[in-house]
mmCIF file of C-alpha atoms and ligand atoms in Angstrom:
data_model
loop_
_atom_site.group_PDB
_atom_site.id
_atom_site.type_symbol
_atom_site.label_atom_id
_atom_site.label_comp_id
_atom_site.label_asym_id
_atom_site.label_seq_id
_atom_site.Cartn_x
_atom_site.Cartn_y
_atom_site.Cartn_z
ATOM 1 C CA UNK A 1 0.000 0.000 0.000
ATOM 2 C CA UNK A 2 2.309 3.153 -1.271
ATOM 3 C CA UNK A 3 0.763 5.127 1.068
ATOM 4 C CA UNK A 4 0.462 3.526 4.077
ATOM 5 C CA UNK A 5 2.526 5.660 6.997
ATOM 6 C CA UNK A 6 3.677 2.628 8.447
ATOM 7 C CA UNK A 7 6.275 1.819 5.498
ATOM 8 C CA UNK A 8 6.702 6.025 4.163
ATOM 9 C CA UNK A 9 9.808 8.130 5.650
ATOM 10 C CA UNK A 10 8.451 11.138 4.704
ATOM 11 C CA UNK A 11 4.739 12.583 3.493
ATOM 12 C CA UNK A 12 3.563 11.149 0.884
ATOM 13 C CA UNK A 13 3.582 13.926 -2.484
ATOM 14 C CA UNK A 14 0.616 14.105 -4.598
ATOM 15 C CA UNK A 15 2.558 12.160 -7.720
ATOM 16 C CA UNK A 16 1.789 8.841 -5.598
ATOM 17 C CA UNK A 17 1.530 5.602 -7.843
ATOM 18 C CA UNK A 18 -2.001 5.055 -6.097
ATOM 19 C CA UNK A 19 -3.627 8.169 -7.058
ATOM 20 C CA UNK A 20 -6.592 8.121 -9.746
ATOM 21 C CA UNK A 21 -5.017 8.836 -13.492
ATOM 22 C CA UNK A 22 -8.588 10.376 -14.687
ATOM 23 C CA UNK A 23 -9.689 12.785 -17.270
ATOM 24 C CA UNK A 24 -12.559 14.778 -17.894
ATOM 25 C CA UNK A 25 -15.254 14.059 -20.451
ATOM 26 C CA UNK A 26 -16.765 17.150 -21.993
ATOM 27 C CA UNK A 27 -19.659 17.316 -20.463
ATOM 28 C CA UNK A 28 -19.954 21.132 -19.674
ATOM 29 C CA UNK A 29 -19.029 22.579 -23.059
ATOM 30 C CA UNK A 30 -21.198 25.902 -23.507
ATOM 31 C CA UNK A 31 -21.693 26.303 -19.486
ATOM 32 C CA UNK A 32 -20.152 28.986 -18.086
ATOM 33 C CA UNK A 33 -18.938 28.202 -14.521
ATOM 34 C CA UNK A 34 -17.899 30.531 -11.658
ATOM 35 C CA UNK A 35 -15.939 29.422 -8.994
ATOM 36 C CA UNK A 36 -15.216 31.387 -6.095
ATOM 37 C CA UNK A 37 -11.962 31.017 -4.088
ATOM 38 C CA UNK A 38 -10.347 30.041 -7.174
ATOM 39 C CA UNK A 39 -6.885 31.228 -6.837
ATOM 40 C CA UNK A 40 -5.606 28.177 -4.650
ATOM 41 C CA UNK A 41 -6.331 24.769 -3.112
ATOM 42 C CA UNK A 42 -9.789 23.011 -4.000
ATOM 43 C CA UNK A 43 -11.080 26.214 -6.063
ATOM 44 C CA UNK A 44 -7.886 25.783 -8.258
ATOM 45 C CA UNK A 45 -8.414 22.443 -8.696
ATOM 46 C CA UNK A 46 -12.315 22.668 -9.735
ATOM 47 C CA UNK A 47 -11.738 25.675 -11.618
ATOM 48 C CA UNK A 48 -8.878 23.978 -13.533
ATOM 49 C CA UNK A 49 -11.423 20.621 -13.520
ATOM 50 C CA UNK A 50 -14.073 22.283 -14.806
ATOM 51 C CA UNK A 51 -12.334 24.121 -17.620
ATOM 52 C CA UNK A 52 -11.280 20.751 -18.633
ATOM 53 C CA UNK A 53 -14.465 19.407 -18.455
ATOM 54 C CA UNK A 54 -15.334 22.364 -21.297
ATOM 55 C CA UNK A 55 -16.542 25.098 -19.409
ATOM 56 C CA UNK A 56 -15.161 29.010 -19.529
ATOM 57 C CA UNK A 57 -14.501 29.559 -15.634
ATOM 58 C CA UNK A 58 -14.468 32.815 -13.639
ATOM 59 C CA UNK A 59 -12.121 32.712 -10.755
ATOM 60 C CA UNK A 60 -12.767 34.193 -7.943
ATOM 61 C CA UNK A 61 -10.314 35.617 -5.527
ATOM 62 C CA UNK A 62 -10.033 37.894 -2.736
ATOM 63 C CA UNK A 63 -6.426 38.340 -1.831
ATOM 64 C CA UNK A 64 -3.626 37.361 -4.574
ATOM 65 C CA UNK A 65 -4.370 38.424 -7.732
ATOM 66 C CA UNK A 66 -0.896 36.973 -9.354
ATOM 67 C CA UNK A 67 -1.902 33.083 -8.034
ATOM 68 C CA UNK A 68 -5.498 33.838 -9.917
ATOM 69 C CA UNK A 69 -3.827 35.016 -13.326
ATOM 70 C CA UNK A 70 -1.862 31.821 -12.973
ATOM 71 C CA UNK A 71 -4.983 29.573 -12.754
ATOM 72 C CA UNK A 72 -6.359 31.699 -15.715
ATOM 73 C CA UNK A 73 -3.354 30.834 -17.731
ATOM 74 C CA UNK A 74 -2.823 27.495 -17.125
ATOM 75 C CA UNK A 75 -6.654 27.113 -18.309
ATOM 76 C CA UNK A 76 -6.015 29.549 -21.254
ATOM 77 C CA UNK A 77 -2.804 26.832 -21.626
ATOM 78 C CA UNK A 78 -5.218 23.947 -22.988
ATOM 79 C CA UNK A 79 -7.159 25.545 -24.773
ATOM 80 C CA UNK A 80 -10.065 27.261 -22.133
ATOM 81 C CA UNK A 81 -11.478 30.572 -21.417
ATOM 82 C CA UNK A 82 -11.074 32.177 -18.018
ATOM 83 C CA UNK A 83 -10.928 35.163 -16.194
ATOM 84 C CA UNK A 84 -9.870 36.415 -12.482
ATOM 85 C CA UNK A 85 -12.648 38.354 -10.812
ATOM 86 C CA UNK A 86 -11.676 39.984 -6.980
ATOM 87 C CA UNK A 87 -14.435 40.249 -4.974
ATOM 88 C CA UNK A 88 -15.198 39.186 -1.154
ATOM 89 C CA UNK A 89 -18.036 37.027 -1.266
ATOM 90 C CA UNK A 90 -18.935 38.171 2.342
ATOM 91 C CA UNK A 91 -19.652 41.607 0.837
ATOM 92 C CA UNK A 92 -23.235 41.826 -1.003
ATOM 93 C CA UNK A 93 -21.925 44.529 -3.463
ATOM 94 C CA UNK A 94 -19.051 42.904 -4.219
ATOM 95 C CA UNK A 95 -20.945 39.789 -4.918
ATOM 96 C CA UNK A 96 -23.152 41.521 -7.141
ATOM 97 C CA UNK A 97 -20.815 43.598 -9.568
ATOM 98 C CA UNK A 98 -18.961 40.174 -9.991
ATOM 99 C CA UNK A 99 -21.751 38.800 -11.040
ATOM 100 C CA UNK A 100 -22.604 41.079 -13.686
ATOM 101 C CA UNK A 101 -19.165 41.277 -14.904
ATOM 102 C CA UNK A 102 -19.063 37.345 -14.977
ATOM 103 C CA UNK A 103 -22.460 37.528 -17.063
ATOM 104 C CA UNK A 104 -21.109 40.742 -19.508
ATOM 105 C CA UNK A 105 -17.739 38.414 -19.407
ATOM 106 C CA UNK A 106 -19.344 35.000 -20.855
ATOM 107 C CA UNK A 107 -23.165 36.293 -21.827
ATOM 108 C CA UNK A 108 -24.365 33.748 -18.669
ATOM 109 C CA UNK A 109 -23.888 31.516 -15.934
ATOM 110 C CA UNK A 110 -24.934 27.868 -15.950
ATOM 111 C CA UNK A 111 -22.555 26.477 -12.860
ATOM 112 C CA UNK A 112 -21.906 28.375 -9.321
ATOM 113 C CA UNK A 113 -19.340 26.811 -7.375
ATOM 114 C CA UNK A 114 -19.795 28.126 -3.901
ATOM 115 C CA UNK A 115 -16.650 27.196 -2.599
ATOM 116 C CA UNK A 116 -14.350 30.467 -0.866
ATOM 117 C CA UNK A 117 -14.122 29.267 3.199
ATOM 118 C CA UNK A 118 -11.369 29.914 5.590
ATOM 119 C CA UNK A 119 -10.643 28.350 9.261
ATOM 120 C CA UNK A 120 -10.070 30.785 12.049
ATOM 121 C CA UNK A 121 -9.507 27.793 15.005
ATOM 122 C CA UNK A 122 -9.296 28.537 18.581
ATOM 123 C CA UNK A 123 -10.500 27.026 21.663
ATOM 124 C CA UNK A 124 -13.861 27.648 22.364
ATOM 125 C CA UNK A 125 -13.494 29.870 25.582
ATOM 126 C CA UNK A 126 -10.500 32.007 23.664
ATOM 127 C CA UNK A 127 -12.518 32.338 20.487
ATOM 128 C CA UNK A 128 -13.134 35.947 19.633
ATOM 129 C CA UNK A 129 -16.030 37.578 17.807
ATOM 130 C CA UNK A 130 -13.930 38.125 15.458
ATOM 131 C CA UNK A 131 -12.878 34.908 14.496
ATOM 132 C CA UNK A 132 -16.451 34.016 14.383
ATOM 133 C CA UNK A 133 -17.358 36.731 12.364
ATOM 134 C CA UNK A 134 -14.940 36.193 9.594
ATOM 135 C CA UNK A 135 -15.594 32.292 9.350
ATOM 136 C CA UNK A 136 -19.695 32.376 9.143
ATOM 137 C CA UNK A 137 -19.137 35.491 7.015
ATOM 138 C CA UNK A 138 -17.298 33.880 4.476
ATOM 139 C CA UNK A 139 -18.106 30.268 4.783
ATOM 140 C CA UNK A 140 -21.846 30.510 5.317
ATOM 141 C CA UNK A 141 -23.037 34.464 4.742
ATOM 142 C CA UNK A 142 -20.849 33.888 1.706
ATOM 143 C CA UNK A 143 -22.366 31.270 0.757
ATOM 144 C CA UNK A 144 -25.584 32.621 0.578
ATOM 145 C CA UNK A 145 -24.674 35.570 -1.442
ATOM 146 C CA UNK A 146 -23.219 33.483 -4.226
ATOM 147 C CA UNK A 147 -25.752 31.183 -4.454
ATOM 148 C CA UNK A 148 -28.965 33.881 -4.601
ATOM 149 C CA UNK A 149 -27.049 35.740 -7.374
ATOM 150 C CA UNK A 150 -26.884 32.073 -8.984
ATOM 151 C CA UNK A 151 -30.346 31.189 -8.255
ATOM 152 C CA UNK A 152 -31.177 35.094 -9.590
ATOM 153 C CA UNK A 153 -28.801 34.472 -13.140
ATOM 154 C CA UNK A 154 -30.257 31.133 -13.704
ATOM 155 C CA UNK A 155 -34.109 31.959 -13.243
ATOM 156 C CA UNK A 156 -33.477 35.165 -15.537
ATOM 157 C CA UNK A 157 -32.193 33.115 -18.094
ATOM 158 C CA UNK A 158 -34.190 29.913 -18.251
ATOM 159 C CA UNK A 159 -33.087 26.210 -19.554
ATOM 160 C CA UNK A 160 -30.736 26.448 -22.562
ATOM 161 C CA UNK A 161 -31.613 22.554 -23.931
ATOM 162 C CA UNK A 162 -28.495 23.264 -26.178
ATOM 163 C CA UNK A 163 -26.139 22.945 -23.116
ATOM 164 C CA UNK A 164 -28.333 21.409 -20.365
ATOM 165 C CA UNK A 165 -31.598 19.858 -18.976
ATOM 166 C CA UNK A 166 -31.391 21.635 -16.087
ATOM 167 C CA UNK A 167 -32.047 25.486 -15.527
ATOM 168 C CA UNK A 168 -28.551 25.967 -13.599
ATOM 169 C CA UNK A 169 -26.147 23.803 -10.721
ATOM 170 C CA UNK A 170 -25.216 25.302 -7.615
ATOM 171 C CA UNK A 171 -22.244 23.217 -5.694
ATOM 172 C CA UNK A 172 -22.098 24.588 -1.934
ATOM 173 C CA UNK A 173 -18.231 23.461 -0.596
ATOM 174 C CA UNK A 174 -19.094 22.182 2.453
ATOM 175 C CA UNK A 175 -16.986 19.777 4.587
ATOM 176 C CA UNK A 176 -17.150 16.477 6.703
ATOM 177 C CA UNK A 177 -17.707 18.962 9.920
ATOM 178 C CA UNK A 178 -21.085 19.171 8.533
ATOM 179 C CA UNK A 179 -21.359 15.835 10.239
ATOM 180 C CA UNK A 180 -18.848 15.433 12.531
ATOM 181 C CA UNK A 181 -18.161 18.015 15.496
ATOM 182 C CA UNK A 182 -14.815 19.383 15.966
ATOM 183 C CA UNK A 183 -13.575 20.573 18.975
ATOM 184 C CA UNK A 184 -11.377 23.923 18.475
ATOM 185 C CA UNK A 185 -13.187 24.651 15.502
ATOM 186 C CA UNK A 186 -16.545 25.442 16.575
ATOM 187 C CA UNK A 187 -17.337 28.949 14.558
ATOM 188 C CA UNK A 188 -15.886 26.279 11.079
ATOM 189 C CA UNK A 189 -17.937 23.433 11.950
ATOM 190 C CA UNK A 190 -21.010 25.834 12.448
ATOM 191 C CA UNK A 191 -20.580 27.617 9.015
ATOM 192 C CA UNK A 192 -20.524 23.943 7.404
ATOM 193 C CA UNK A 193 -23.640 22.825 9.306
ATOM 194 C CA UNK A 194 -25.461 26.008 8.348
ATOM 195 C CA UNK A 195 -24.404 24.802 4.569
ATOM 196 C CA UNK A 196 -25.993 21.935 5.341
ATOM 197 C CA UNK A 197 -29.426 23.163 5.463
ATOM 198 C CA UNK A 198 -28.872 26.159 3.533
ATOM 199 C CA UNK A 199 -28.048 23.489 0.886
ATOM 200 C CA UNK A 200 -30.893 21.552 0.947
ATOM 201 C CA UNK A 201 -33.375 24.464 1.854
ATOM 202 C CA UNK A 202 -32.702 25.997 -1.535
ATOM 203 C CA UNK A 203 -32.359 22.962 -2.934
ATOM 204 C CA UNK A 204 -35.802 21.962 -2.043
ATOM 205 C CA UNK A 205 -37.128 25.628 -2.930
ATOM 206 C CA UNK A 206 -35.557 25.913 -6.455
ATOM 207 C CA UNK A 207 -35.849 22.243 -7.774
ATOM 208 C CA UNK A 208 -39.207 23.112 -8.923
ATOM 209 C CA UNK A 209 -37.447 25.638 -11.505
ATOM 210 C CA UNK A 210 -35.198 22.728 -12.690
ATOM 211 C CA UNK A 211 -31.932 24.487 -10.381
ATOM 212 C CA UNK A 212 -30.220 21.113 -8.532
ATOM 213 C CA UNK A 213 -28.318 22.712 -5.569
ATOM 214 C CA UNK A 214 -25.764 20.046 -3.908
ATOM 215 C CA UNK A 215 -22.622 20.164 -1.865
ATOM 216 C CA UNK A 216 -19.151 18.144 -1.833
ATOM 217 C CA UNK A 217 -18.090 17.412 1.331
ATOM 218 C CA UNK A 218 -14.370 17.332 1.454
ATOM 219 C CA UNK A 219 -12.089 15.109 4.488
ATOM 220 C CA UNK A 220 -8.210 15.806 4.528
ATOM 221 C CA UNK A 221 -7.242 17.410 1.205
ATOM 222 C CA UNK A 222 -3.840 18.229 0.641
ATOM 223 C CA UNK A 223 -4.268 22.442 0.522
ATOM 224 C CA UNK A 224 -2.543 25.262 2.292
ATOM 225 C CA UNK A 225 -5.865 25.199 4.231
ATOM 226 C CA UNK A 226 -4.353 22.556 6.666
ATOM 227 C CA UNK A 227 -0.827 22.110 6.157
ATOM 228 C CA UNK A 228 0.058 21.302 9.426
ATOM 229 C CA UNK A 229 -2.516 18.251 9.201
ATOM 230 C CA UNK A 230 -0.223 16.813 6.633
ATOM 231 C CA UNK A 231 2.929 18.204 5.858
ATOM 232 C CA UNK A 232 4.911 16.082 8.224
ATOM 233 C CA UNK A 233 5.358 12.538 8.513
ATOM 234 C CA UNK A 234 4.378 12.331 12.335
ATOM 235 C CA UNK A 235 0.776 14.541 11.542
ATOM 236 C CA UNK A 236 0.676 12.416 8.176
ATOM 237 C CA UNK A 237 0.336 9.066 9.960
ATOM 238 C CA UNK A 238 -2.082 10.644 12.849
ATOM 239 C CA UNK A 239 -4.069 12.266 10.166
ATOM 240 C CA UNK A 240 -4.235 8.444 8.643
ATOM 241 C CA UNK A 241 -5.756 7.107 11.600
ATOM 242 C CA UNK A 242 -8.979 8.925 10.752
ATOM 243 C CA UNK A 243 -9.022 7.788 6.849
ATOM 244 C CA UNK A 244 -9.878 4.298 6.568
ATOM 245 C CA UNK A 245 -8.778 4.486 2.746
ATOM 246 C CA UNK A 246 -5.434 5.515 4.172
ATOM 247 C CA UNK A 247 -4.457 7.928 1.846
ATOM 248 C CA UNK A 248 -4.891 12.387 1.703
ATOM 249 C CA UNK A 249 -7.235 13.810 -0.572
ATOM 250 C CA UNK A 250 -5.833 15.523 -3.345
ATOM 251 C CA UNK A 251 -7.580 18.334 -4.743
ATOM 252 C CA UNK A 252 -8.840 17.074 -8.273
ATOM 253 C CA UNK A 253 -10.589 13.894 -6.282
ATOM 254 C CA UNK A 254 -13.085 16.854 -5.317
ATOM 255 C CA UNK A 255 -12.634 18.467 -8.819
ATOM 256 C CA UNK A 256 -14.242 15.509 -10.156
ATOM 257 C CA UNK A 257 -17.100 14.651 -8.312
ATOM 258 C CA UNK A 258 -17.514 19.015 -8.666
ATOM 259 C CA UNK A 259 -17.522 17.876 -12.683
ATOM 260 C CA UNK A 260 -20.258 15.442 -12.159
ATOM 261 C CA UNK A 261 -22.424 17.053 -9.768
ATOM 262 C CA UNK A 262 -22.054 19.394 -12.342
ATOM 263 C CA UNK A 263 -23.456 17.639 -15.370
ATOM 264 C CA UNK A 264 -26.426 16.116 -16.529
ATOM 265 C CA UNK A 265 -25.142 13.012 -15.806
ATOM 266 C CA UNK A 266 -25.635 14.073 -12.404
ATOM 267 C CA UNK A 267 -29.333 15.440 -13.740
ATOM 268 C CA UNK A 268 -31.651 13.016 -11.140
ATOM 269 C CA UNK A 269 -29.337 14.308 -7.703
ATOM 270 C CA UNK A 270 -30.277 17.600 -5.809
ATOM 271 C CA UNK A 271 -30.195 18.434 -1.982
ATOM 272 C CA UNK A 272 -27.344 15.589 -1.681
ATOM 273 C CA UNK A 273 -24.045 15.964 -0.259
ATOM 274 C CA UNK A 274 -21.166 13.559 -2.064
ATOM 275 C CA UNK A 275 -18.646 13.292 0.682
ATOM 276 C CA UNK A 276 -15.505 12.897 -0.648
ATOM 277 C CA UNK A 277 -13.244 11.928 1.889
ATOM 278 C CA UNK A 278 -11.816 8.477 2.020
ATOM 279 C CA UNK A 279 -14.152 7.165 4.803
ATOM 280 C CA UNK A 280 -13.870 9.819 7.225
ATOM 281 C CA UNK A 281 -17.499 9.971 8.041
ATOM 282 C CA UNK A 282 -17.687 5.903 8.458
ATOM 283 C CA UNK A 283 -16.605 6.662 12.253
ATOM 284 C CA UNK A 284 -13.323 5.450 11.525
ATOM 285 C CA UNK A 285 -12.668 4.702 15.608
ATOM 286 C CA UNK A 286 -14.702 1.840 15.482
ATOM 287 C CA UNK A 287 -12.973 0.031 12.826
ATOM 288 C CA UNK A 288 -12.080 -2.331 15.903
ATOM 289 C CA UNK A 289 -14.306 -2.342 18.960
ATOM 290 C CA UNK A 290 -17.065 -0.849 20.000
HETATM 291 C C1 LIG B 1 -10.869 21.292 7.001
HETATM 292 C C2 LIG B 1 -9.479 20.709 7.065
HETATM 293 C C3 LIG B 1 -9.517 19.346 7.722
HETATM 294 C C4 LIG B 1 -10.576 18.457 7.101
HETATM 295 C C5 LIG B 1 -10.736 17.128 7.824
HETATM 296 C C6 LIG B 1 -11.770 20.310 6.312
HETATM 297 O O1 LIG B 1 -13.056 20.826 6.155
HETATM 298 O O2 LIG B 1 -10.827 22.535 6.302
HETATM 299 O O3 LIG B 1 -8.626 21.569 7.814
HETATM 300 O O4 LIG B 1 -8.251 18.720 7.579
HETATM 301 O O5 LIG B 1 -11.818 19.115 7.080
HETATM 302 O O6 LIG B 1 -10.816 17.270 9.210
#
């Protein structure tokens, strides 16, 4: 098992001879996608997925334009259409003149990927208002910015049967602390359990107008978001004892299921979350026992 911790010496690196060799079909030529928090980690990847998979991609940033020019050329590299849009999504008119200039850009939007978060971790009597400000703001009150802009460009618009059965996808990042509660990280675990049901509220409310809304839910991917979860070979193996598939996420495994929830192939699946996370939700600790 190549990545097994008990036989590596150091972390394993994303070239691994066990990780999926997969392409991407093109199943979202003529759809439009934006993707916020774009400029690194699992935006990059689905931004970078998606643009494979056919679409033109806006990427979203906030800080760093230079990393989000470099995800527009590498797209612009094979063959895509992108282009870097700042805005904060935890700022409504921000939200909204990026997504007119993401509709003037491209003529429409057929695929929101809700994805910007952030952790701000403390213990839970040292956690400041602050720090719980900034994560619901971005991670949730972000969240439901993007996606009523989405819900707003789609229902303007209408199906395109050219492109798609469906009217528009929304794709809410959300996280296995949905599910599972994590001590020192209360205000992050809250902004993914309020994706949870903002998720399949909308979901529930828009399928009528042919708009699936579903989230990926995301275990241990190897991003800056959590370096110190992975980066060395001591947090690597402790890391492993809560992935029964006994290997890190990489950031295109969530690109792809992104691609599908994304399609039509995907056309029968709204108000579901894919967790894609190596078994972290099968409550690893009682592999044995119990
Ligand atoms: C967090 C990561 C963490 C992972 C699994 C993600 O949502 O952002 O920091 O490693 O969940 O616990």
């Amino acid at each position: 098992m190549p990545n097994d911790p008990k036989t590596l010496t150091t972390a394993p690196a994303p070239d691994n001879a066990d990780l999926p060799r997969v392409t991407y079909a093109k199943t979202l030529v003529g759809q439009p996608a934006l993707v916020t928090g774009a400029n690194s980690g699992i935006g990059k990847a689905t931004a970078i997925g998606l643009a494979r998979a056919g679409a033109d991609v806006v990427i979203n940033y906030v800080t760093d334009p230079a990393a989000a020019e470099a995800v527009a050329h590498e797209i612009e590299g094979f063959g895509g259409r992108a282009i870097a849009i700042q805005a904060d999504v935890s700022k409504e008119d921000e939200v909204l003149a990026m997504f007119a200039q993401a509709v003037s850009h491209f003529g429409t939007l057929h695929i929101v990927v809700s994805n910007a978060g952030l952790q701000r971790d403390s213990p839970f009597e040292q956690m400041t208002l602050e720090q719980w400000n900034t994560v619901i703001g971005i991670n949730l009150t972000g969240q439901f910015l993007c996606t009523r802009e989405a819900a707003r460009v789609f229902r303007k618009r209408g199906i395109v049967s050219e492109v798609s059965v469906a009217c528009g996808k929304i794709i809410c990042m959300s996280s296995v602390h949905q599910e599972i509660p994590w001590a020192g990280h209360a205000n992050y675990a809250a902004s993914k359990g309020g994706v949870m049901l903002l998720m399949k509220s909308i979901a529930q409310e828009l399928a009528p107008h042919r708009i699936r809304v579903n989230s990926v839910g995301p275990g241990a991917i190897r991003t800056p978001i959590n370096t110190e979860a992975w980066s060395t070979l001591e947090a690597y193996a402790d890391l492993m004892r809560l992935v029964p598939y006994k290997r890190i996420g990489e950031p295109d495994d969530i690109a792809q299921a992104v691609a599908w929830l994304a399609s039509d192939a995907a056309d029968y699946v709204t108000g579901a979350t894919l967790f894609v996370d190596g078994g972290m939700t099968l409550y690893p600790g009682f592999a044995t026992g119990g």
